[in-house]
Coordinates of C-alpha atoms in Angstrom, one line a residue:
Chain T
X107 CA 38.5 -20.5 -20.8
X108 CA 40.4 -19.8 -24.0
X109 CA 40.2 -16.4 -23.2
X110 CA 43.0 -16.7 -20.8
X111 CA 45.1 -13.9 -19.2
X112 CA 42.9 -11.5 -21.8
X113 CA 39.7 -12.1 -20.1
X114 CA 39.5 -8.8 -18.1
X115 CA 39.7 -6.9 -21.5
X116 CA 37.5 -9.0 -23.1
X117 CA 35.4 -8.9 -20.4
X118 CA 35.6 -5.1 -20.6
X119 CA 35.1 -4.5 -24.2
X120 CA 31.8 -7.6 -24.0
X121 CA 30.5 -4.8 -21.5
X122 CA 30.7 -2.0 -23.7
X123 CA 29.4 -3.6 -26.4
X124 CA 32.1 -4.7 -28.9
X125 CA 31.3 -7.4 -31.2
X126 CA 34.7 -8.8 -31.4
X127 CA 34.7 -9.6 -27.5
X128 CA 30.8 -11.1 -28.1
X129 CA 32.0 -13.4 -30.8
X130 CA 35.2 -14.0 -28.3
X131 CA 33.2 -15.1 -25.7
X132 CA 30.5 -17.2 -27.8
X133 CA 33.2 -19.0 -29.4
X134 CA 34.4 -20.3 -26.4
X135 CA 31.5 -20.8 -24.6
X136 CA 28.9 -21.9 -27.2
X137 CA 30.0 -25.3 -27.4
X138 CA 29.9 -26.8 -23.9
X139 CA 26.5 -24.5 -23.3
X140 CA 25.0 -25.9 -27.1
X141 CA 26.1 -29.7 -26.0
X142 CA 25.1 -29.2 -22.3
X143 CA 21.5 -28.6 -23.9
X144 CA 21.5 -30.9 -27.0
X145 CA 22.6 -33.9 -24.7
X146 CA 19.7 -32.8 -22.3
X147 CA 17.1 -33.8 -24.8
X148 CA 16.5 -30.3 -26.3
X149 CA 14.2 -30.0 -28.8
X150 CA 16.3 -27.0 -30.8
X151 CA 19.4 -26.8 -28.6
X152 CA 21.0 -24.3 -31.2
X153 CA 18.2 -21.7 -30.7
X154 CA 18.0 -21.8 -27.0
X155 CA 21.8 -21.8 -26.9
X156 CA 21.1 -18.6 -29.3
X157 CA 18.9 -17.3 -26.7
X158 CA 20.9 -17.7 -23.8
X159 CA 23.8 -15.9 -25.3
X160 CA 21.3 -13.4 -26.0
X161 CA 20.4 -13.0 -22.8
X162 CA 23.9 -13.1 -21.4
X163 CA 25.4 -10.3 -23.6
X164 CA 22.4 -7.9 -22.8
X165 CA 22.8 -8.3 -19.2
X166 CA 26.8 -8.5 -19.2
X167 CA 26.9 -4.5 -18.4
X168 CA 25.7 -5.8 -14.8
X169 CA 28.1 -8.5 -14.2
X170 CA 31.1 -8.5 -12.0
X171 CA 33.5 -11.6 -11.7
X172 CA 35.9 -13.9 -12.9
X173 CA 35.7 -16.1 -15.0
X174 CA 34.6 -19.0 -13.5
X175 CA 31.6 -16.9 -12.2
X176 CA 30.9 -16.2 -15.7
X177 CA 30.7 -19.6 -16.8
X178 CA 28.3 -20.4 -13.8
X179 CA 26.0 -17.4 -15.0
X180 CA 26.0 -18.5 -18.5
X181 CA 25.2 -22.3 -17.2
X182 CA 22.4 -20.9 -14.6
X183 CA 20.6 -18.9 -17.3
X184 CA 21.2 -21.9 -19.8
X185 CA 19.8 -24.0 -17.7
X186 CA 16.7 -21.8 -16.8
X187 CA 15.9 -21.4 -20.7
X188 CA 16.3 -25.8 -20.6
X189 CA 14.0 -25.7 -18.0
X190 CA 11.1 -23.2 -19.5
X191 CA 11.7 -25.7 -22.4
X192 CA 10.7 -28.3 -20.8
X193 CA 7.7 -26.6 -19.4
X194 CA 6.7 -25.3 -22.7
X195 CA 7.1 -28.8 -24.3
X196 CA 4.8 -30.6 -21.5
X197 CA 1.8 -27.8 -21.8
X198 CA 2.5 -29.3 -26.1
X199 CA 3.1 -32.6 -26.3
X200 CA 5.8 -33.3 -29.4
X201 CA 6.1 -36.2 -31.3
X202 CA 8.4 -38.3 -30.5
X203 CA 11.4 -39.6 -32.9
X204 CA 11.7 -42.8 -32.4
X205 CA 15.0 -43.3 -34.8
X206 CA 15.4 -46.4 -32.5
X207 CA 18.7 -45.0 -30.9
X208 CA 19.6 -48.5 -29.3
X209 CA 23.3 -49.5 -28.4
X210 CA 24.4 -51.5 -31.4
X211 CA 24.1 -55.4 -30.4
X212 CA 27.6 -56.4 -30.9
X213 CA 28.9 -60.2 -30.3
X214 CA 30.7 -60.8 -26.8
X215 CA 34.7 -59.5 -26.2
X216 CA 36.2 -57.0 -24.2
X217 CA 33.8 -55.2 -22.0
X218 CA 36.3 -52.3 -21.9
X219 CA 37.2 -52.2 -25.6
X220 CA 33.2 -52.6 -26.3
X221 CA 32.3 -50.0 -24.3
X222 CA 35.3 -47.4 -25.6
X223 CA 34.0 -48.4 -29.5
X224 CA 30.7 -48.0 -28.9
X225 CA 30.0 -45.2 -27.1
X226 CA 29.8 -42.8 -29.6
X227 CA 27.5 -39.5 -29.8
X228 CA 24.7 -41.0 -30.0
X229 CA 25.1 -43.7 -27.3
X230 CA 26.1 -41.2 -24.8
X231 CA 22.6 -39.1 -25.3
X232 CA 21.1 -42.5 -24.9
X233 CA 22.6 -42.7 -21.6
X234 CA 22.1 -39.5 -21.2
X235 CA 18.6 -40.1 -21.4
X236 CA 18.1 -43.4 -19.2
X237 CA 19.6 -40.6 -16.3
X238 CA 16.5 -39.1 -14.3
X239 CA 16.9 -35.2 -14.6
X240 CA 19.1 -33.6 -12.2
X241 CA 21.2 -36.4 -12.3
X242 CA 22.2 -35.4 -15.6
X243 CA 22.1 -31.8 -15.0
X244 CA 24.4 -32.6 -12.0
X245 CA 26.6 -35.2 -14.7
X246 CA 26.5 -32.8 -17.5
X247 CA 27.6 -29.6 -15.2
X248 CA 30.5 -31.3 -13.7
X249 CA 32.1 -32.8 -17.0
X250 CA 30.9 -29.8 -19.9
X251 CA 31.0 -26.9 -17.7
X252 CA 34.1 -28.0 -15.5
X253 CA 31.8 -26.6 -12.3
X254 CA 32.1 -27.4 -9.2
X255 CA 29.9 -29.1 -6.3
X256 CA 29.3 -25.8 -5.2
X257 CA 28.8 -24.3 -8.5
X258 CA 26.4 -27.0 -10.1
X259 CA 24.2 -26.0 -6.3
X260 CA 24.1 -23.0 -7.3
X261 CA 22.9 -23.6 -11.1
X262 CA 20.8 -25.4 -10.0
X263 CA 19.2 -23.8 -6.2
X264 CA 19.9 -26.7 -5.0
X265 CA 22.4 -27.5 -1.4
X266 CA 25.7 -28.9 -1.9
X267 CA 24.8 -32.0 0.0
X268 CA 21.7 -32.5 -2.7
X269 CA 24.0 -31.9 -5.6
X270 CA 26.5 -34.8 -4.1
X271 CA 23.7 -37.1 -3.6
X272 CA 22.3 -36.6 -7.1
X273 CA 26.2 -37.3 -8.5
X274 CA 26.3 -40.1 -6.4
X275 CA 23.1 -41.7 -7.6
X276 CA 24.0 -40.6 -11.1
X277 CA 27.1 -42.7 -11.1
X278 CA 25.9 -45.8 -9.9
X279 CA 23.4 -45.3 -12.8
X280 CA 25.5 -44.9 -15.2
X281 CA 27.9 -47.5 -13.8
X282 CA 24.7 -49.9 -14.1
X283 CA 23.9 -48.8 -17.7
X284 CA 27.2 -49.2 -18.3
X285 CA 27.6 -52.8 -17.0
X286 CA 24.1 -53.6 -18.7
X287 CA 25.7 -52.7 -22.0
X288 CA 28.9 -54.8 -21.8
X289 CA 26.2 -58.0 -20.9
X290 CA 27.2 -59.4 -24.5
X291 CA 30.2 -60.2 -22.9
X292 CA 28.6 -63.5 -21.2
X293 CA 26.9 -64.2 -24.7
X294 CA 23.7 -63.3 -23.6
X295 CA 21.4 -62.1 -27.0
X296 CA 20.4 -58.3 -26.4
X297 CA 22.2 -55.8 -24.4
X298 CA 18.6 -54.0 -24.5
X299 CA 17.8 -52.3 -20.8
X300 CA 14.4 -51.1 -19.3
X301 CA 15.3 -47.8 -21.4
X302 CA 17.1 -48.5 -23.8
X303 CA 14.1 -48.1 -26.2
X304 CA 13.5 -45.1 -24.8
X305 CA 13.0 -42.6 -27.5
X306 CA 15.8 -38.8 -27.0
X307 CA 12.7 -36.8 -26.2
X308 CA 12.1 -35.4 -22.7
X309 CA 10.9 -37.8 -20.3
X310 CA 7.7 -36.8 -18.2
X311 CA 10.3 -36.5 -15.8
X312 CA 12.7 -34.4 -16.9
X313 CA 10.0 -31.6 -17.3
X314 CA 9.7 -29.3 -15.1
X315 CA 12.1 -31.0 -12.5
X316 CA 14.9 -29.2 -11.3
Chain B
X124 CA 24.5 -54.4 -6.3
X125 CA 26.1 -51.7 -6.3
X126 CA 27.9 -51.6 -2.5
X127 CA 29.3 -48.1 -1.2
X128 CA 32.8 -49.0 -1.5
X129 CA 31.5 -49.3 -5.3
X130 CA 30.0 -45.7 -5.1
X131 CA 33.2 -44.1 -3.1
X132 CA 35.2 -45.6 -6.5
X133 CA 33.0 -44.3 -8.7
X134 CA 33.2 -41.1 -6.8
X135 CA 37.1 -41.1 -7.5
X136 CA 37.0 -42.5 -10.5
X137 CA 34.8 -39.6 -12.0
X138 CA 36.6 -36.7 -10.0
X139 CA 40.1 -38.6 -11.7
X140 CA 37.8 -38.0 -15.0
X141 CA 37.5 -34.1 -14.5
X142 CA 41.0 -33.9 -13.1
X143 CA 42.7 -35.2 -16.3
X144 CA 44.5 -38.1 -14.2
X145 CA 44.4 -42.0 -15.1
X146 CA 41.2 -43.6 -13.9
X147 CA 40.8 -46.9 -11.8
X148 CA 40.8 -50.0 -13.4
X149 CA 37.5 -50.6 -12.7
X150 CA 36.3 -47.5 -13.9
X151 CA 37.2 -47.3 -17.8
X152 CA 33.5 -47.2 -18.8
X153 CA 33.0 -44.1 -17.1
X154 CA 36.0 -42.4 -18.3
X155 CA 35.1 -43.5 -21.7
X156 CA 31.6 -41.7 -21.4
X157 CA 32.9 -38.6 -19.7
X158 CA 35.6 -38.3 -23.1
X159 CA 32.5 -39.1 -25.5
X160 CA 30.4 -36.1 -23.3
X161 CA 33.6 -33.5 -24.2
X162 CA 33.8 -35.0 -27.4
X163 CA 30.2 -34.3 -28.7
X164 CA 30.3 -30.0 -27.1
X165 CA 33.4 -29.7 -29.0
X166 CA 31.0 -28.1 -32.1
X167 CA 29.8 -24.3 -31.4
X168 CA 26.3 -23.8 -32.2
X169 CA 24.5 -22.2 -35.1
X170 CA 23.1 -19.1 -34.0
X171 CA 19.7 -17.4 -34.7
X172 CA 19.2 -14.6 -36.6
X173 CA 19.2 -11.9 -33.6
X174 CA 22.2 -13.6 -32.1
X175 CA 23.8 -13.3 -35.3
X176 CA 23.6 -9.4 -35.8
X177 CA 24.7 -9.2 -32.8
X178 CA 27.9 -10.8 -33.0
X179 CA 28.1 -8.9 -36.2
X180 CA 26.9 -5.6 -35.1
X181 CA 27.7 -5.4 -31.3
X182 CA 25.5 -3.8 -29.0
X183 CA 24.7 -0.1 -28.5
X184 CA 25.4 0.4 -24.5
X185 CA 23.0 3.8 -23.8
X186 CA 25.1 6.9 -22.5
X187 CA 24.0 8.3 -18.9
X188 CA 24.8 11.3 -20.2
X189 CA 21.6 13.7 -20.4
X190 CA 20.6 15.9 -23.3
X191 CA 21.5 19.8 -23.6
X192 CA 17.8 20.9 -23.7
X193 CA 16.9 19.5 -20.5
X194 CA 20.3 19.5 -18.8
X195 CA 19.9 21.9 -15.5
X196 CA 16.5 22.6 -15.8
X197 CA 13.9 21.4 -13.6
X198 CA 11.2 19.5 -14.3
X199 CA 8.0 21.1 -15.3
X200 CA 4.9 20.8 -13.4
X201 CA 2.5 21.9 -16.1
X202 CA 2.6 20.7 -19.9
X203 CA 0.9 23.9 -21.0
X204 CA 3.2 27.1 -21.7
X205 CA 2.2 30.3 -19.3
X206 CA 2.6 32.6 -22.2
X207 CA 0.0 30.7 -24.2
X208 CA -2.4 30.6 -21.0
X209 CA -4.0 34.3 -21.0
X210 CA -3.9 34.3 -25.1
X211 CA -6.1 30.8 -24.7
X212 CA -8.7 32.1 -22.3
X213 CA -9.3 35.5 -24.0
X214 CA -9.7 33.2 -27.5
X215 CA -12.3 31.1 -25.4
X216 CA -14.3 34.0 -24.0
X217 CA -14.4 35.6 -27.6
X218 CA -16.1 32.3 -28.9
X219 CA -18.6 31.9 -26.2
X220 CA -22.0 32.5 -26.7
X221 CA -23.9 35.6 -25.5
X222 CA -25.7 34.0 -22.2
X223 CA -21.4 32.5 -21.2
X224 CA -20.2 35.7 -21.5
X225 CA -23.1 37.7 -19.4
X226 CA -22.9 34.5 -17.0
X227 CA -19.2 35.0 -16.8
X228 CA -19.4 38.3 -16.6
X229 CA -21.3 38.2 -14.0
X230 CA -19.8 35.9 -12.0
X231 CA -16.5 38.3 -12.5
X232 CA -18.4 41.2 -11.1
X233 CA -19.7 39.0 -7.9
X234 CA -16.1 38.0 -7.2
X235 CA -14.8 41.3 -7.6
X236 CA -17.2 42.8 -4.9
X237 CA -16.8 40.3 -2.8
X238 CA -13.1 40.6 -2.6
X239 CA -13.5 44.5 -2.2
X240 CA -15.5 44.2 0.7
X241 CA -13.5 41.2 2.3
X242 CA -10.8 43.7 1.9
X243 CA -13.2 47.0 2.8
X244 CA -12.3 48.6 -0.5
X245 CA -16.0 49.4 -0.6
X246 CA -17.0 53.7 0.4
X247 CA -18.1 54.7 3.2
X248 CA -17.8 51.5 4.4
X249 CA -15.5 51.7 7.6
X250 CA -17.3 54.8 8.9
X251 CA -20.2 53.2 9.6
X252 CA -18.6 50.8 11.4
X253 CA -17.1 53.1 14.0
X254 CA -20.1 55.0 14.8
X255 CA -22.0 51.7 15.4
X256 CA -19.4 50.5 17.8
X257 CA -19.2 53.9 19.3
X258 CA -23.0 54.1 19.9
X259 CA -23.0 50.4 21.2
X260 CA -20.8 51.4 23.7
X261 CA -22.5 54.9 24.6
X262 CA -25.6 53.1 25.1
X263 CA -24.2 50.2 27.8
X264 CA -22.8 52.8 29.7
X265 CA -25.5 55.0 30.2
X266 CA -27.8 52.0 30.9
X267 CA -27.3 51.3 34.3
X268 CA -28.8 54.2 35.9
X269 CA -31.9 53.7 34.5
X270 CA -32.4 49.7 33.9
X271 CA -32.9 47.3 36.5
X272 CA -32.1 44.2 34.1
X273 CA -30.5 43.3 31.0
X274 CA -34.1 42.7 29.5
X275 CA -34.8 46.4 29.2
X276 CA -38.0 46.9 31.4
X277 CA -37.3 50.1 32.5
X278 CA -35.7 51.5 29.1
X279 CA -39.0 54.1 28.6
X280 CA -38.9 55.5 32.3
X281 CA -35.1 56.8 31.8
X282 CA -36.1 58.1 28.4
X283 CA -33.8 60.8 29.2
X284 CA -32.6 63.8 26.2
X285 CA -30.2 61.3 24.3
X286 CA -32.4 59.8 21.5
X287 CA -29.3 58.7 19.8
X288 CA -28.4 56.3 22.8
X289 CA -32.0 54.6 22.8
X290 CA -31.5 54.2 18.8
X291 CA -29.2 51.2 18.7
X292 CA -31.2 49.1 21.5
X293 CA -34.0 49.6 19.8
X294 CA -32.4 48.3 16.9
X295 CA -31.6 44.8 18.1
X296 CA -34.3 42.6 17.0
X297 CA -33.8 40.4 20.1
X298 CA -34.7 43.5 22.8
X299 CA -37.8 44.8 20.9
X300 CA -40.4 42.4 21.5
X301 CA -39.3 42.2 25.2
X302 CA -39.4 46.3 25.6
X303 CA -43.3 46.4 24.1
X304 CA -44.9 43.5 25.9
X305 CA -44.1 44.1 29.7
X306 CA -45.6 48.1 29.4
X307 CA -49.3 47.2 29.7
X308 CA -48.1 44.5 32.9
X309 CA -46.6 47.3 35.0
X310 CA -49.2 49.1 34.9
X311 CA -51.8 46.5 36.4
X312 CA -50.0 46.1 39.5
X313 CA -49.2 49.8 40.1
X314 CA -53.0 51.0 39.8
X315 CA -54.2 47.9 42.2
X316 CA -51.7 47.9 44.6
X317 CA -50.9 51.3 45.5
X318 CA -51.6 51.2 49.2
X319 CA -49.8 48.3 49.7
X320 CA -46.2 49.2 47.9
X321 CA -46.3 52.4 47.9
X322 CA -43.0 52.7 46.4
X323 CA -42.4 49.1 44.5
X324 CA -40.1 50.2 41.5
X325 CA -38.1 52.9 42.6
X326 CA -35.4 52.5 45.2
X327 CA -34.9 48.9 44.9
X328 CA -34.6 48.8 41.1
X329 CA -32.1 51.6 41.5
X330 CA -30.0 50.7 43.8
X331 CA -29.2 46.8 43.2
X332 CA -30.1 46.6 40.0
X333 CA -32.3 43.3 41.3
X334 CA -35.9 43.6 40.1
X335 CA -38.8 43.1 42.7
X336 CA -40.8 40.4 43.0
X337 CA -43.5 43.0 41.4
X338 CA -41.0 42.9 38.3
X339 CA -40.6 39.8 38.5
X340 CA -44.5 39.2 38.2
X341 CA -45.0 41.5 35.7
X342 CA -42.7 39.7 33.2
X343 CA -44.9 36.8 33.0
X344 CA -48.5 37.9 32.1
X345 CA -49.7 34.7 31.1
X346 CA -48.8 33.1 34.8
X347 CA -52.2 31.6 36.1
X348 CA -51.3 32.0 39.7
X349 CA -51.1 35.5 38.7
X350 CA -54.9 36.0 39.3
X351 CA -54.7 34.0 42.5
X352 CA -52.1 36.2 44.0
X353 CA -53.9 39.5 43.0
X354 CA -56.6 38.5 44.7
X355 CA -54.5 37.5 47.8
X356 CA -52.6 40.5 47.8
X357 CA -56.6 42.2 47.2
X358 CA -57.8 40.3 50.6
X359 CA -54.9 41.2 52.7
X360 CA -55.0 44.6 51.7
X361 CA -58.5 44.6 52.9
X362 CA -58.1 42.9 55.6
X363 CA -55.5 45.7 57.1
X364 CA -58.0 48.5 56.2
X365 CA -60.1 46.6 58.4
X366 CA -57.8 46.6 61.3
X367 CA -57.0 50.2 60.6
X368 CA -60.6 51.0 61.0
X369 CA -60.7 48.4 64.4
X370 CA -58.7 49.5 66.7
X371 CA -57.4 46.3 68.7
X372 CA -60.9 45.5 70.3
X373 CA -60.8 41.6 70.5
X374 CA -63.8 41.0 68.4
X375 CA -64.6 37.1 67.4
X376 CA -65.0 38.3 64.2
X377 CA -61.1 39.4 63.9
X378 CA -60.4 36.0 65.8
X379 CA -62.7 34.6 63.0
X380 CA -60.4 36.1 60.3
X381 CA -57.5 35.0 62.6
X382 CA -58.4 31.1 62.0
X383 CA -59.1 31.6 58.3
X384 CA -55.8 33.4 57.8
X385 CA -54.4 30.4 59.6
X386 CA -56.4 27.9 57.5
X387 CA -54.8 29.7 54.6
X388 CA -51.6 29.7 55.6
X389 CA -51.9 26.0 57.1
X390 CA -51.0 24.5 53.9
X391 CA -48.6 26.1 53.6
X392 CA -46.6 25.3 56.5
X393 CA -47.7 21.2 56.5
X394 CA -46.3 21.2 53.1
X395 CA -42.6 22.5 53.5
X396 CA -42.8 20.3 56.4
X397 CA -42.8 17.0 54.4
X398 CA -40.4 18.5 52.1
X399 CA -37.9 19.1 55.1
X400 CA -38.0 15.6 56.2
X401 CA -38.3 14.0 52.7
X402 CA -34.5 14.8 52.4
X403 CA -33.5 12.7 55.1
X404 CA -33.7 8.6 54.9
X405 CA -37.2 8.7 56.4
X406 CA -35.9 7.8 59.9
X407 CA -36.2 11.4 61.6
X408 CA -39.1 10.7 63.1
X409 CA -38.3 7.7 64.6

């Protein structure tokens, strides 16, 4: 955390009520919380993110930790708010946007080189999206929130063992969608998988499964 | 296919993602997406307008502290003041109608008397009580010289110089009905049996305090086998003036009245007989 050695007072001060430490701690937390649910397929990441925080700096008075705990408490009611999302989203149906958000057919070369040029934002919420729902809860925990096994578990109220089987079967996933997408190597036409086409709207899926 | 020794390098090949440190060969694709992942939450989010004042504003954390009217003072029970209780009930009473006040008069009255005689506020009121209790007890003592039960049979015979001692028994309602009814019995019996029991109430009734069997009779005029047993008590009587006027001259006629007296009393005898061996388990006579 940016916050470093100063966290304590921050900390401190976030608990009394001082704006400065509030906009301390959003600064440095906003952006992996605001990605971890924009890449999850959020319909308005930046207002649930809003609500989160919301919910974090009204309840801060009660917290005691460090500040890895705090991360994993902003994460764990983050990822509650994704999940009432999702719930609210399946009882109303939203349209999706197809803006056909395909990986770009490119002519055969480098798988590596291929893969590093094209992934860009977009491509990685498409693979983000191809991912069932905890897997990419577990993906997204480990690499935006810098949590551990055991802290993703307990985001999640899940076992340890649950959250390295979902990591395992989100790799091999990913390593598939990753390998479908550098097939324009052999010279085949489309680099198109089963969900490719897939629109970035929640899957049936991804709502209400934790 | 992916095989497990494919998985286990994925596995290292991600944790070598997280860690910072060069990834496999084989693993550049996942590297690459784990960069493009950071690389898109590097933004901070736009917040709402509530989020917004309150990164501007702060938040007000309340105090614990309590306030200086209610510090130290217990809580009250009542909302209503006491002063302003008595000042509200005498307003009330003054806009009542006519028929609330006389009814609550009333009923303030009724209270008030019955809490002075709970208490025995009231005159003349414990005086009374002690000479009652005193002539209770007069009366139980003097009793047992002249009564022979507790029923009061004999109360007008010792109706001795202390009218003030009869005055409370007559006074209990239970003793009155049983004092008036058995005077015209006792007399029956004394006028037809005078030869008989010459003395039937006196020195028994006295003594042992156990009424006679006269007494006895005489409490229950409505007994049918009263009639019966005057007449009895009639025939024997006759029956020993006759042998007073017979001296002991063995006449069939007194061996006549022998057998009848015997036939009488026959009965009698073969009924307590059954009764005596009905007790048993009907084997006696076996």
């Amino acid at each position: 955390m940016a916050t470093g050695p100063a966290f304590d007072d921050v900390l401190a001060a976030a608990q009394a009520g001082a704006a400065w430490a509030f906009e301390v701690l959003y600064r440095d937390l906003s952006p992996a919380v605001t990605g971890y649910l924009r890449l999850h397929g959020a319909l308005d990441p930046d207002d649930l993110a809003s609500e989160t925080f919301l919910a974090v700096f009204r309840g801060l008075a009660g917290f005691s930790g460090d500040e890895d705990a705090l991360r994993s408490w902003v994460f764990t009611i983050a990822h509650r708010r994704l999940v009432d999302d999702w719930r609210r989203r399946s009882r109303r149906p939203q349209l999706a946007e197809d803006a056909g958000d395909l990986l770009p057919e490119t002519p055969g070369g480098d798988v590596e080189d291929d893969v590093l040029t094209r992934l860009g934002t977009e491509t990685v919420h498409r693979l983000c999206a191809g991912l069932p729902a905890d897997q990419r809860s577990v993906l997204l925990l480990r690499v935006l929130a810098d949590l551990t096994v055991e802290q993703v578990a307990a985001v999640m109220g899940r076992s340890v063992g649950s959250v390295k089987a979902l990591q395992r079967r989100g790799l091999r996933r990913l390593r598939a969608e990753l390998e479908a997408a550098g097939t324009p190597r052999t010279g085949e036409a489309s680099v198109t998988t089963g969900t490719a086409g897939a629109p970035l709207v929640a899957r049936p899926a991804m709502t209400g499964a934790r | 296919m992916t095989t497990p020794a494919d998985a286990r390098t994925d596995e290292e090949a991600f944790a070598a993602c997280l860690a910072g440190r060069p990834v496999p060969a084989g693993a550049q694709g996942l590297a690459a997406f784990t960069d493009a992942v950071r690389s898109s939450a590097t933004a901070p989010g736009r917040p709402n307008a509530a989020l917004a004042e309150l990164l501007a504003t702060g938040l007000l954390v309340p105090t614990q502290e309590p306030s200086r009217g209610t510090a130290g003072r217990p809580a009250r029970t009542s909302r209503k003041r006491p002063h302003v209780l008595i000042p509200t009930l005498v307003a009330k009473f003054a806009a009542a109608g006519a028929v609330a006040k006389a009814a609550a008069a009333g009923g303030v009255v009724a209270v008030a008397l019955t809490g002075a005689a709970t208490a025995g506020a009231l005159p003349g009121q414990q005086d009374t009580a002690v000479v009652e209790s005193s002539d209770t007890i007069d009366t139980t003592t003097d009793e047992p010289t002249g009564t022979t039960d507790g029923t009061g049979d004999v109360t007008d015979e010792p109706a001795a110089g202390e009218p003030a001692a009869e005055e409370p028994v007559v006074e209990e309602p239970g003793t009155e009905p049983v004092v008036e009814e058995p005077v015209p019995v006792v007399e029956e019996p004394a006028v037809e049996v005078p030869v008989t029991d010459p003395a039937p109430e006196s020195p028994e009734t006295s003594e042992g305090g156990k009424p006679t069997d006269q007494q006895k009779f005489d409490r229950h005029p409505e007994n049918p086998g009263r009639a019966a047993s005057a007449e009895a008590h009639q025939r024997n009587a006759e029956r020993k003036a006759e042998r007073a006027v017979q001296p002991e001259a063995g006449t069939p006629e007194d061996e006549g009245t022998d057998e009848v007296l015997e036939a009488e009393q026959a009965p009698v005898v073969e009924q307590s007989a059954p009764a005596g061996h009905g007790k048993g388990n009907g084997k006696n006579g076996k």
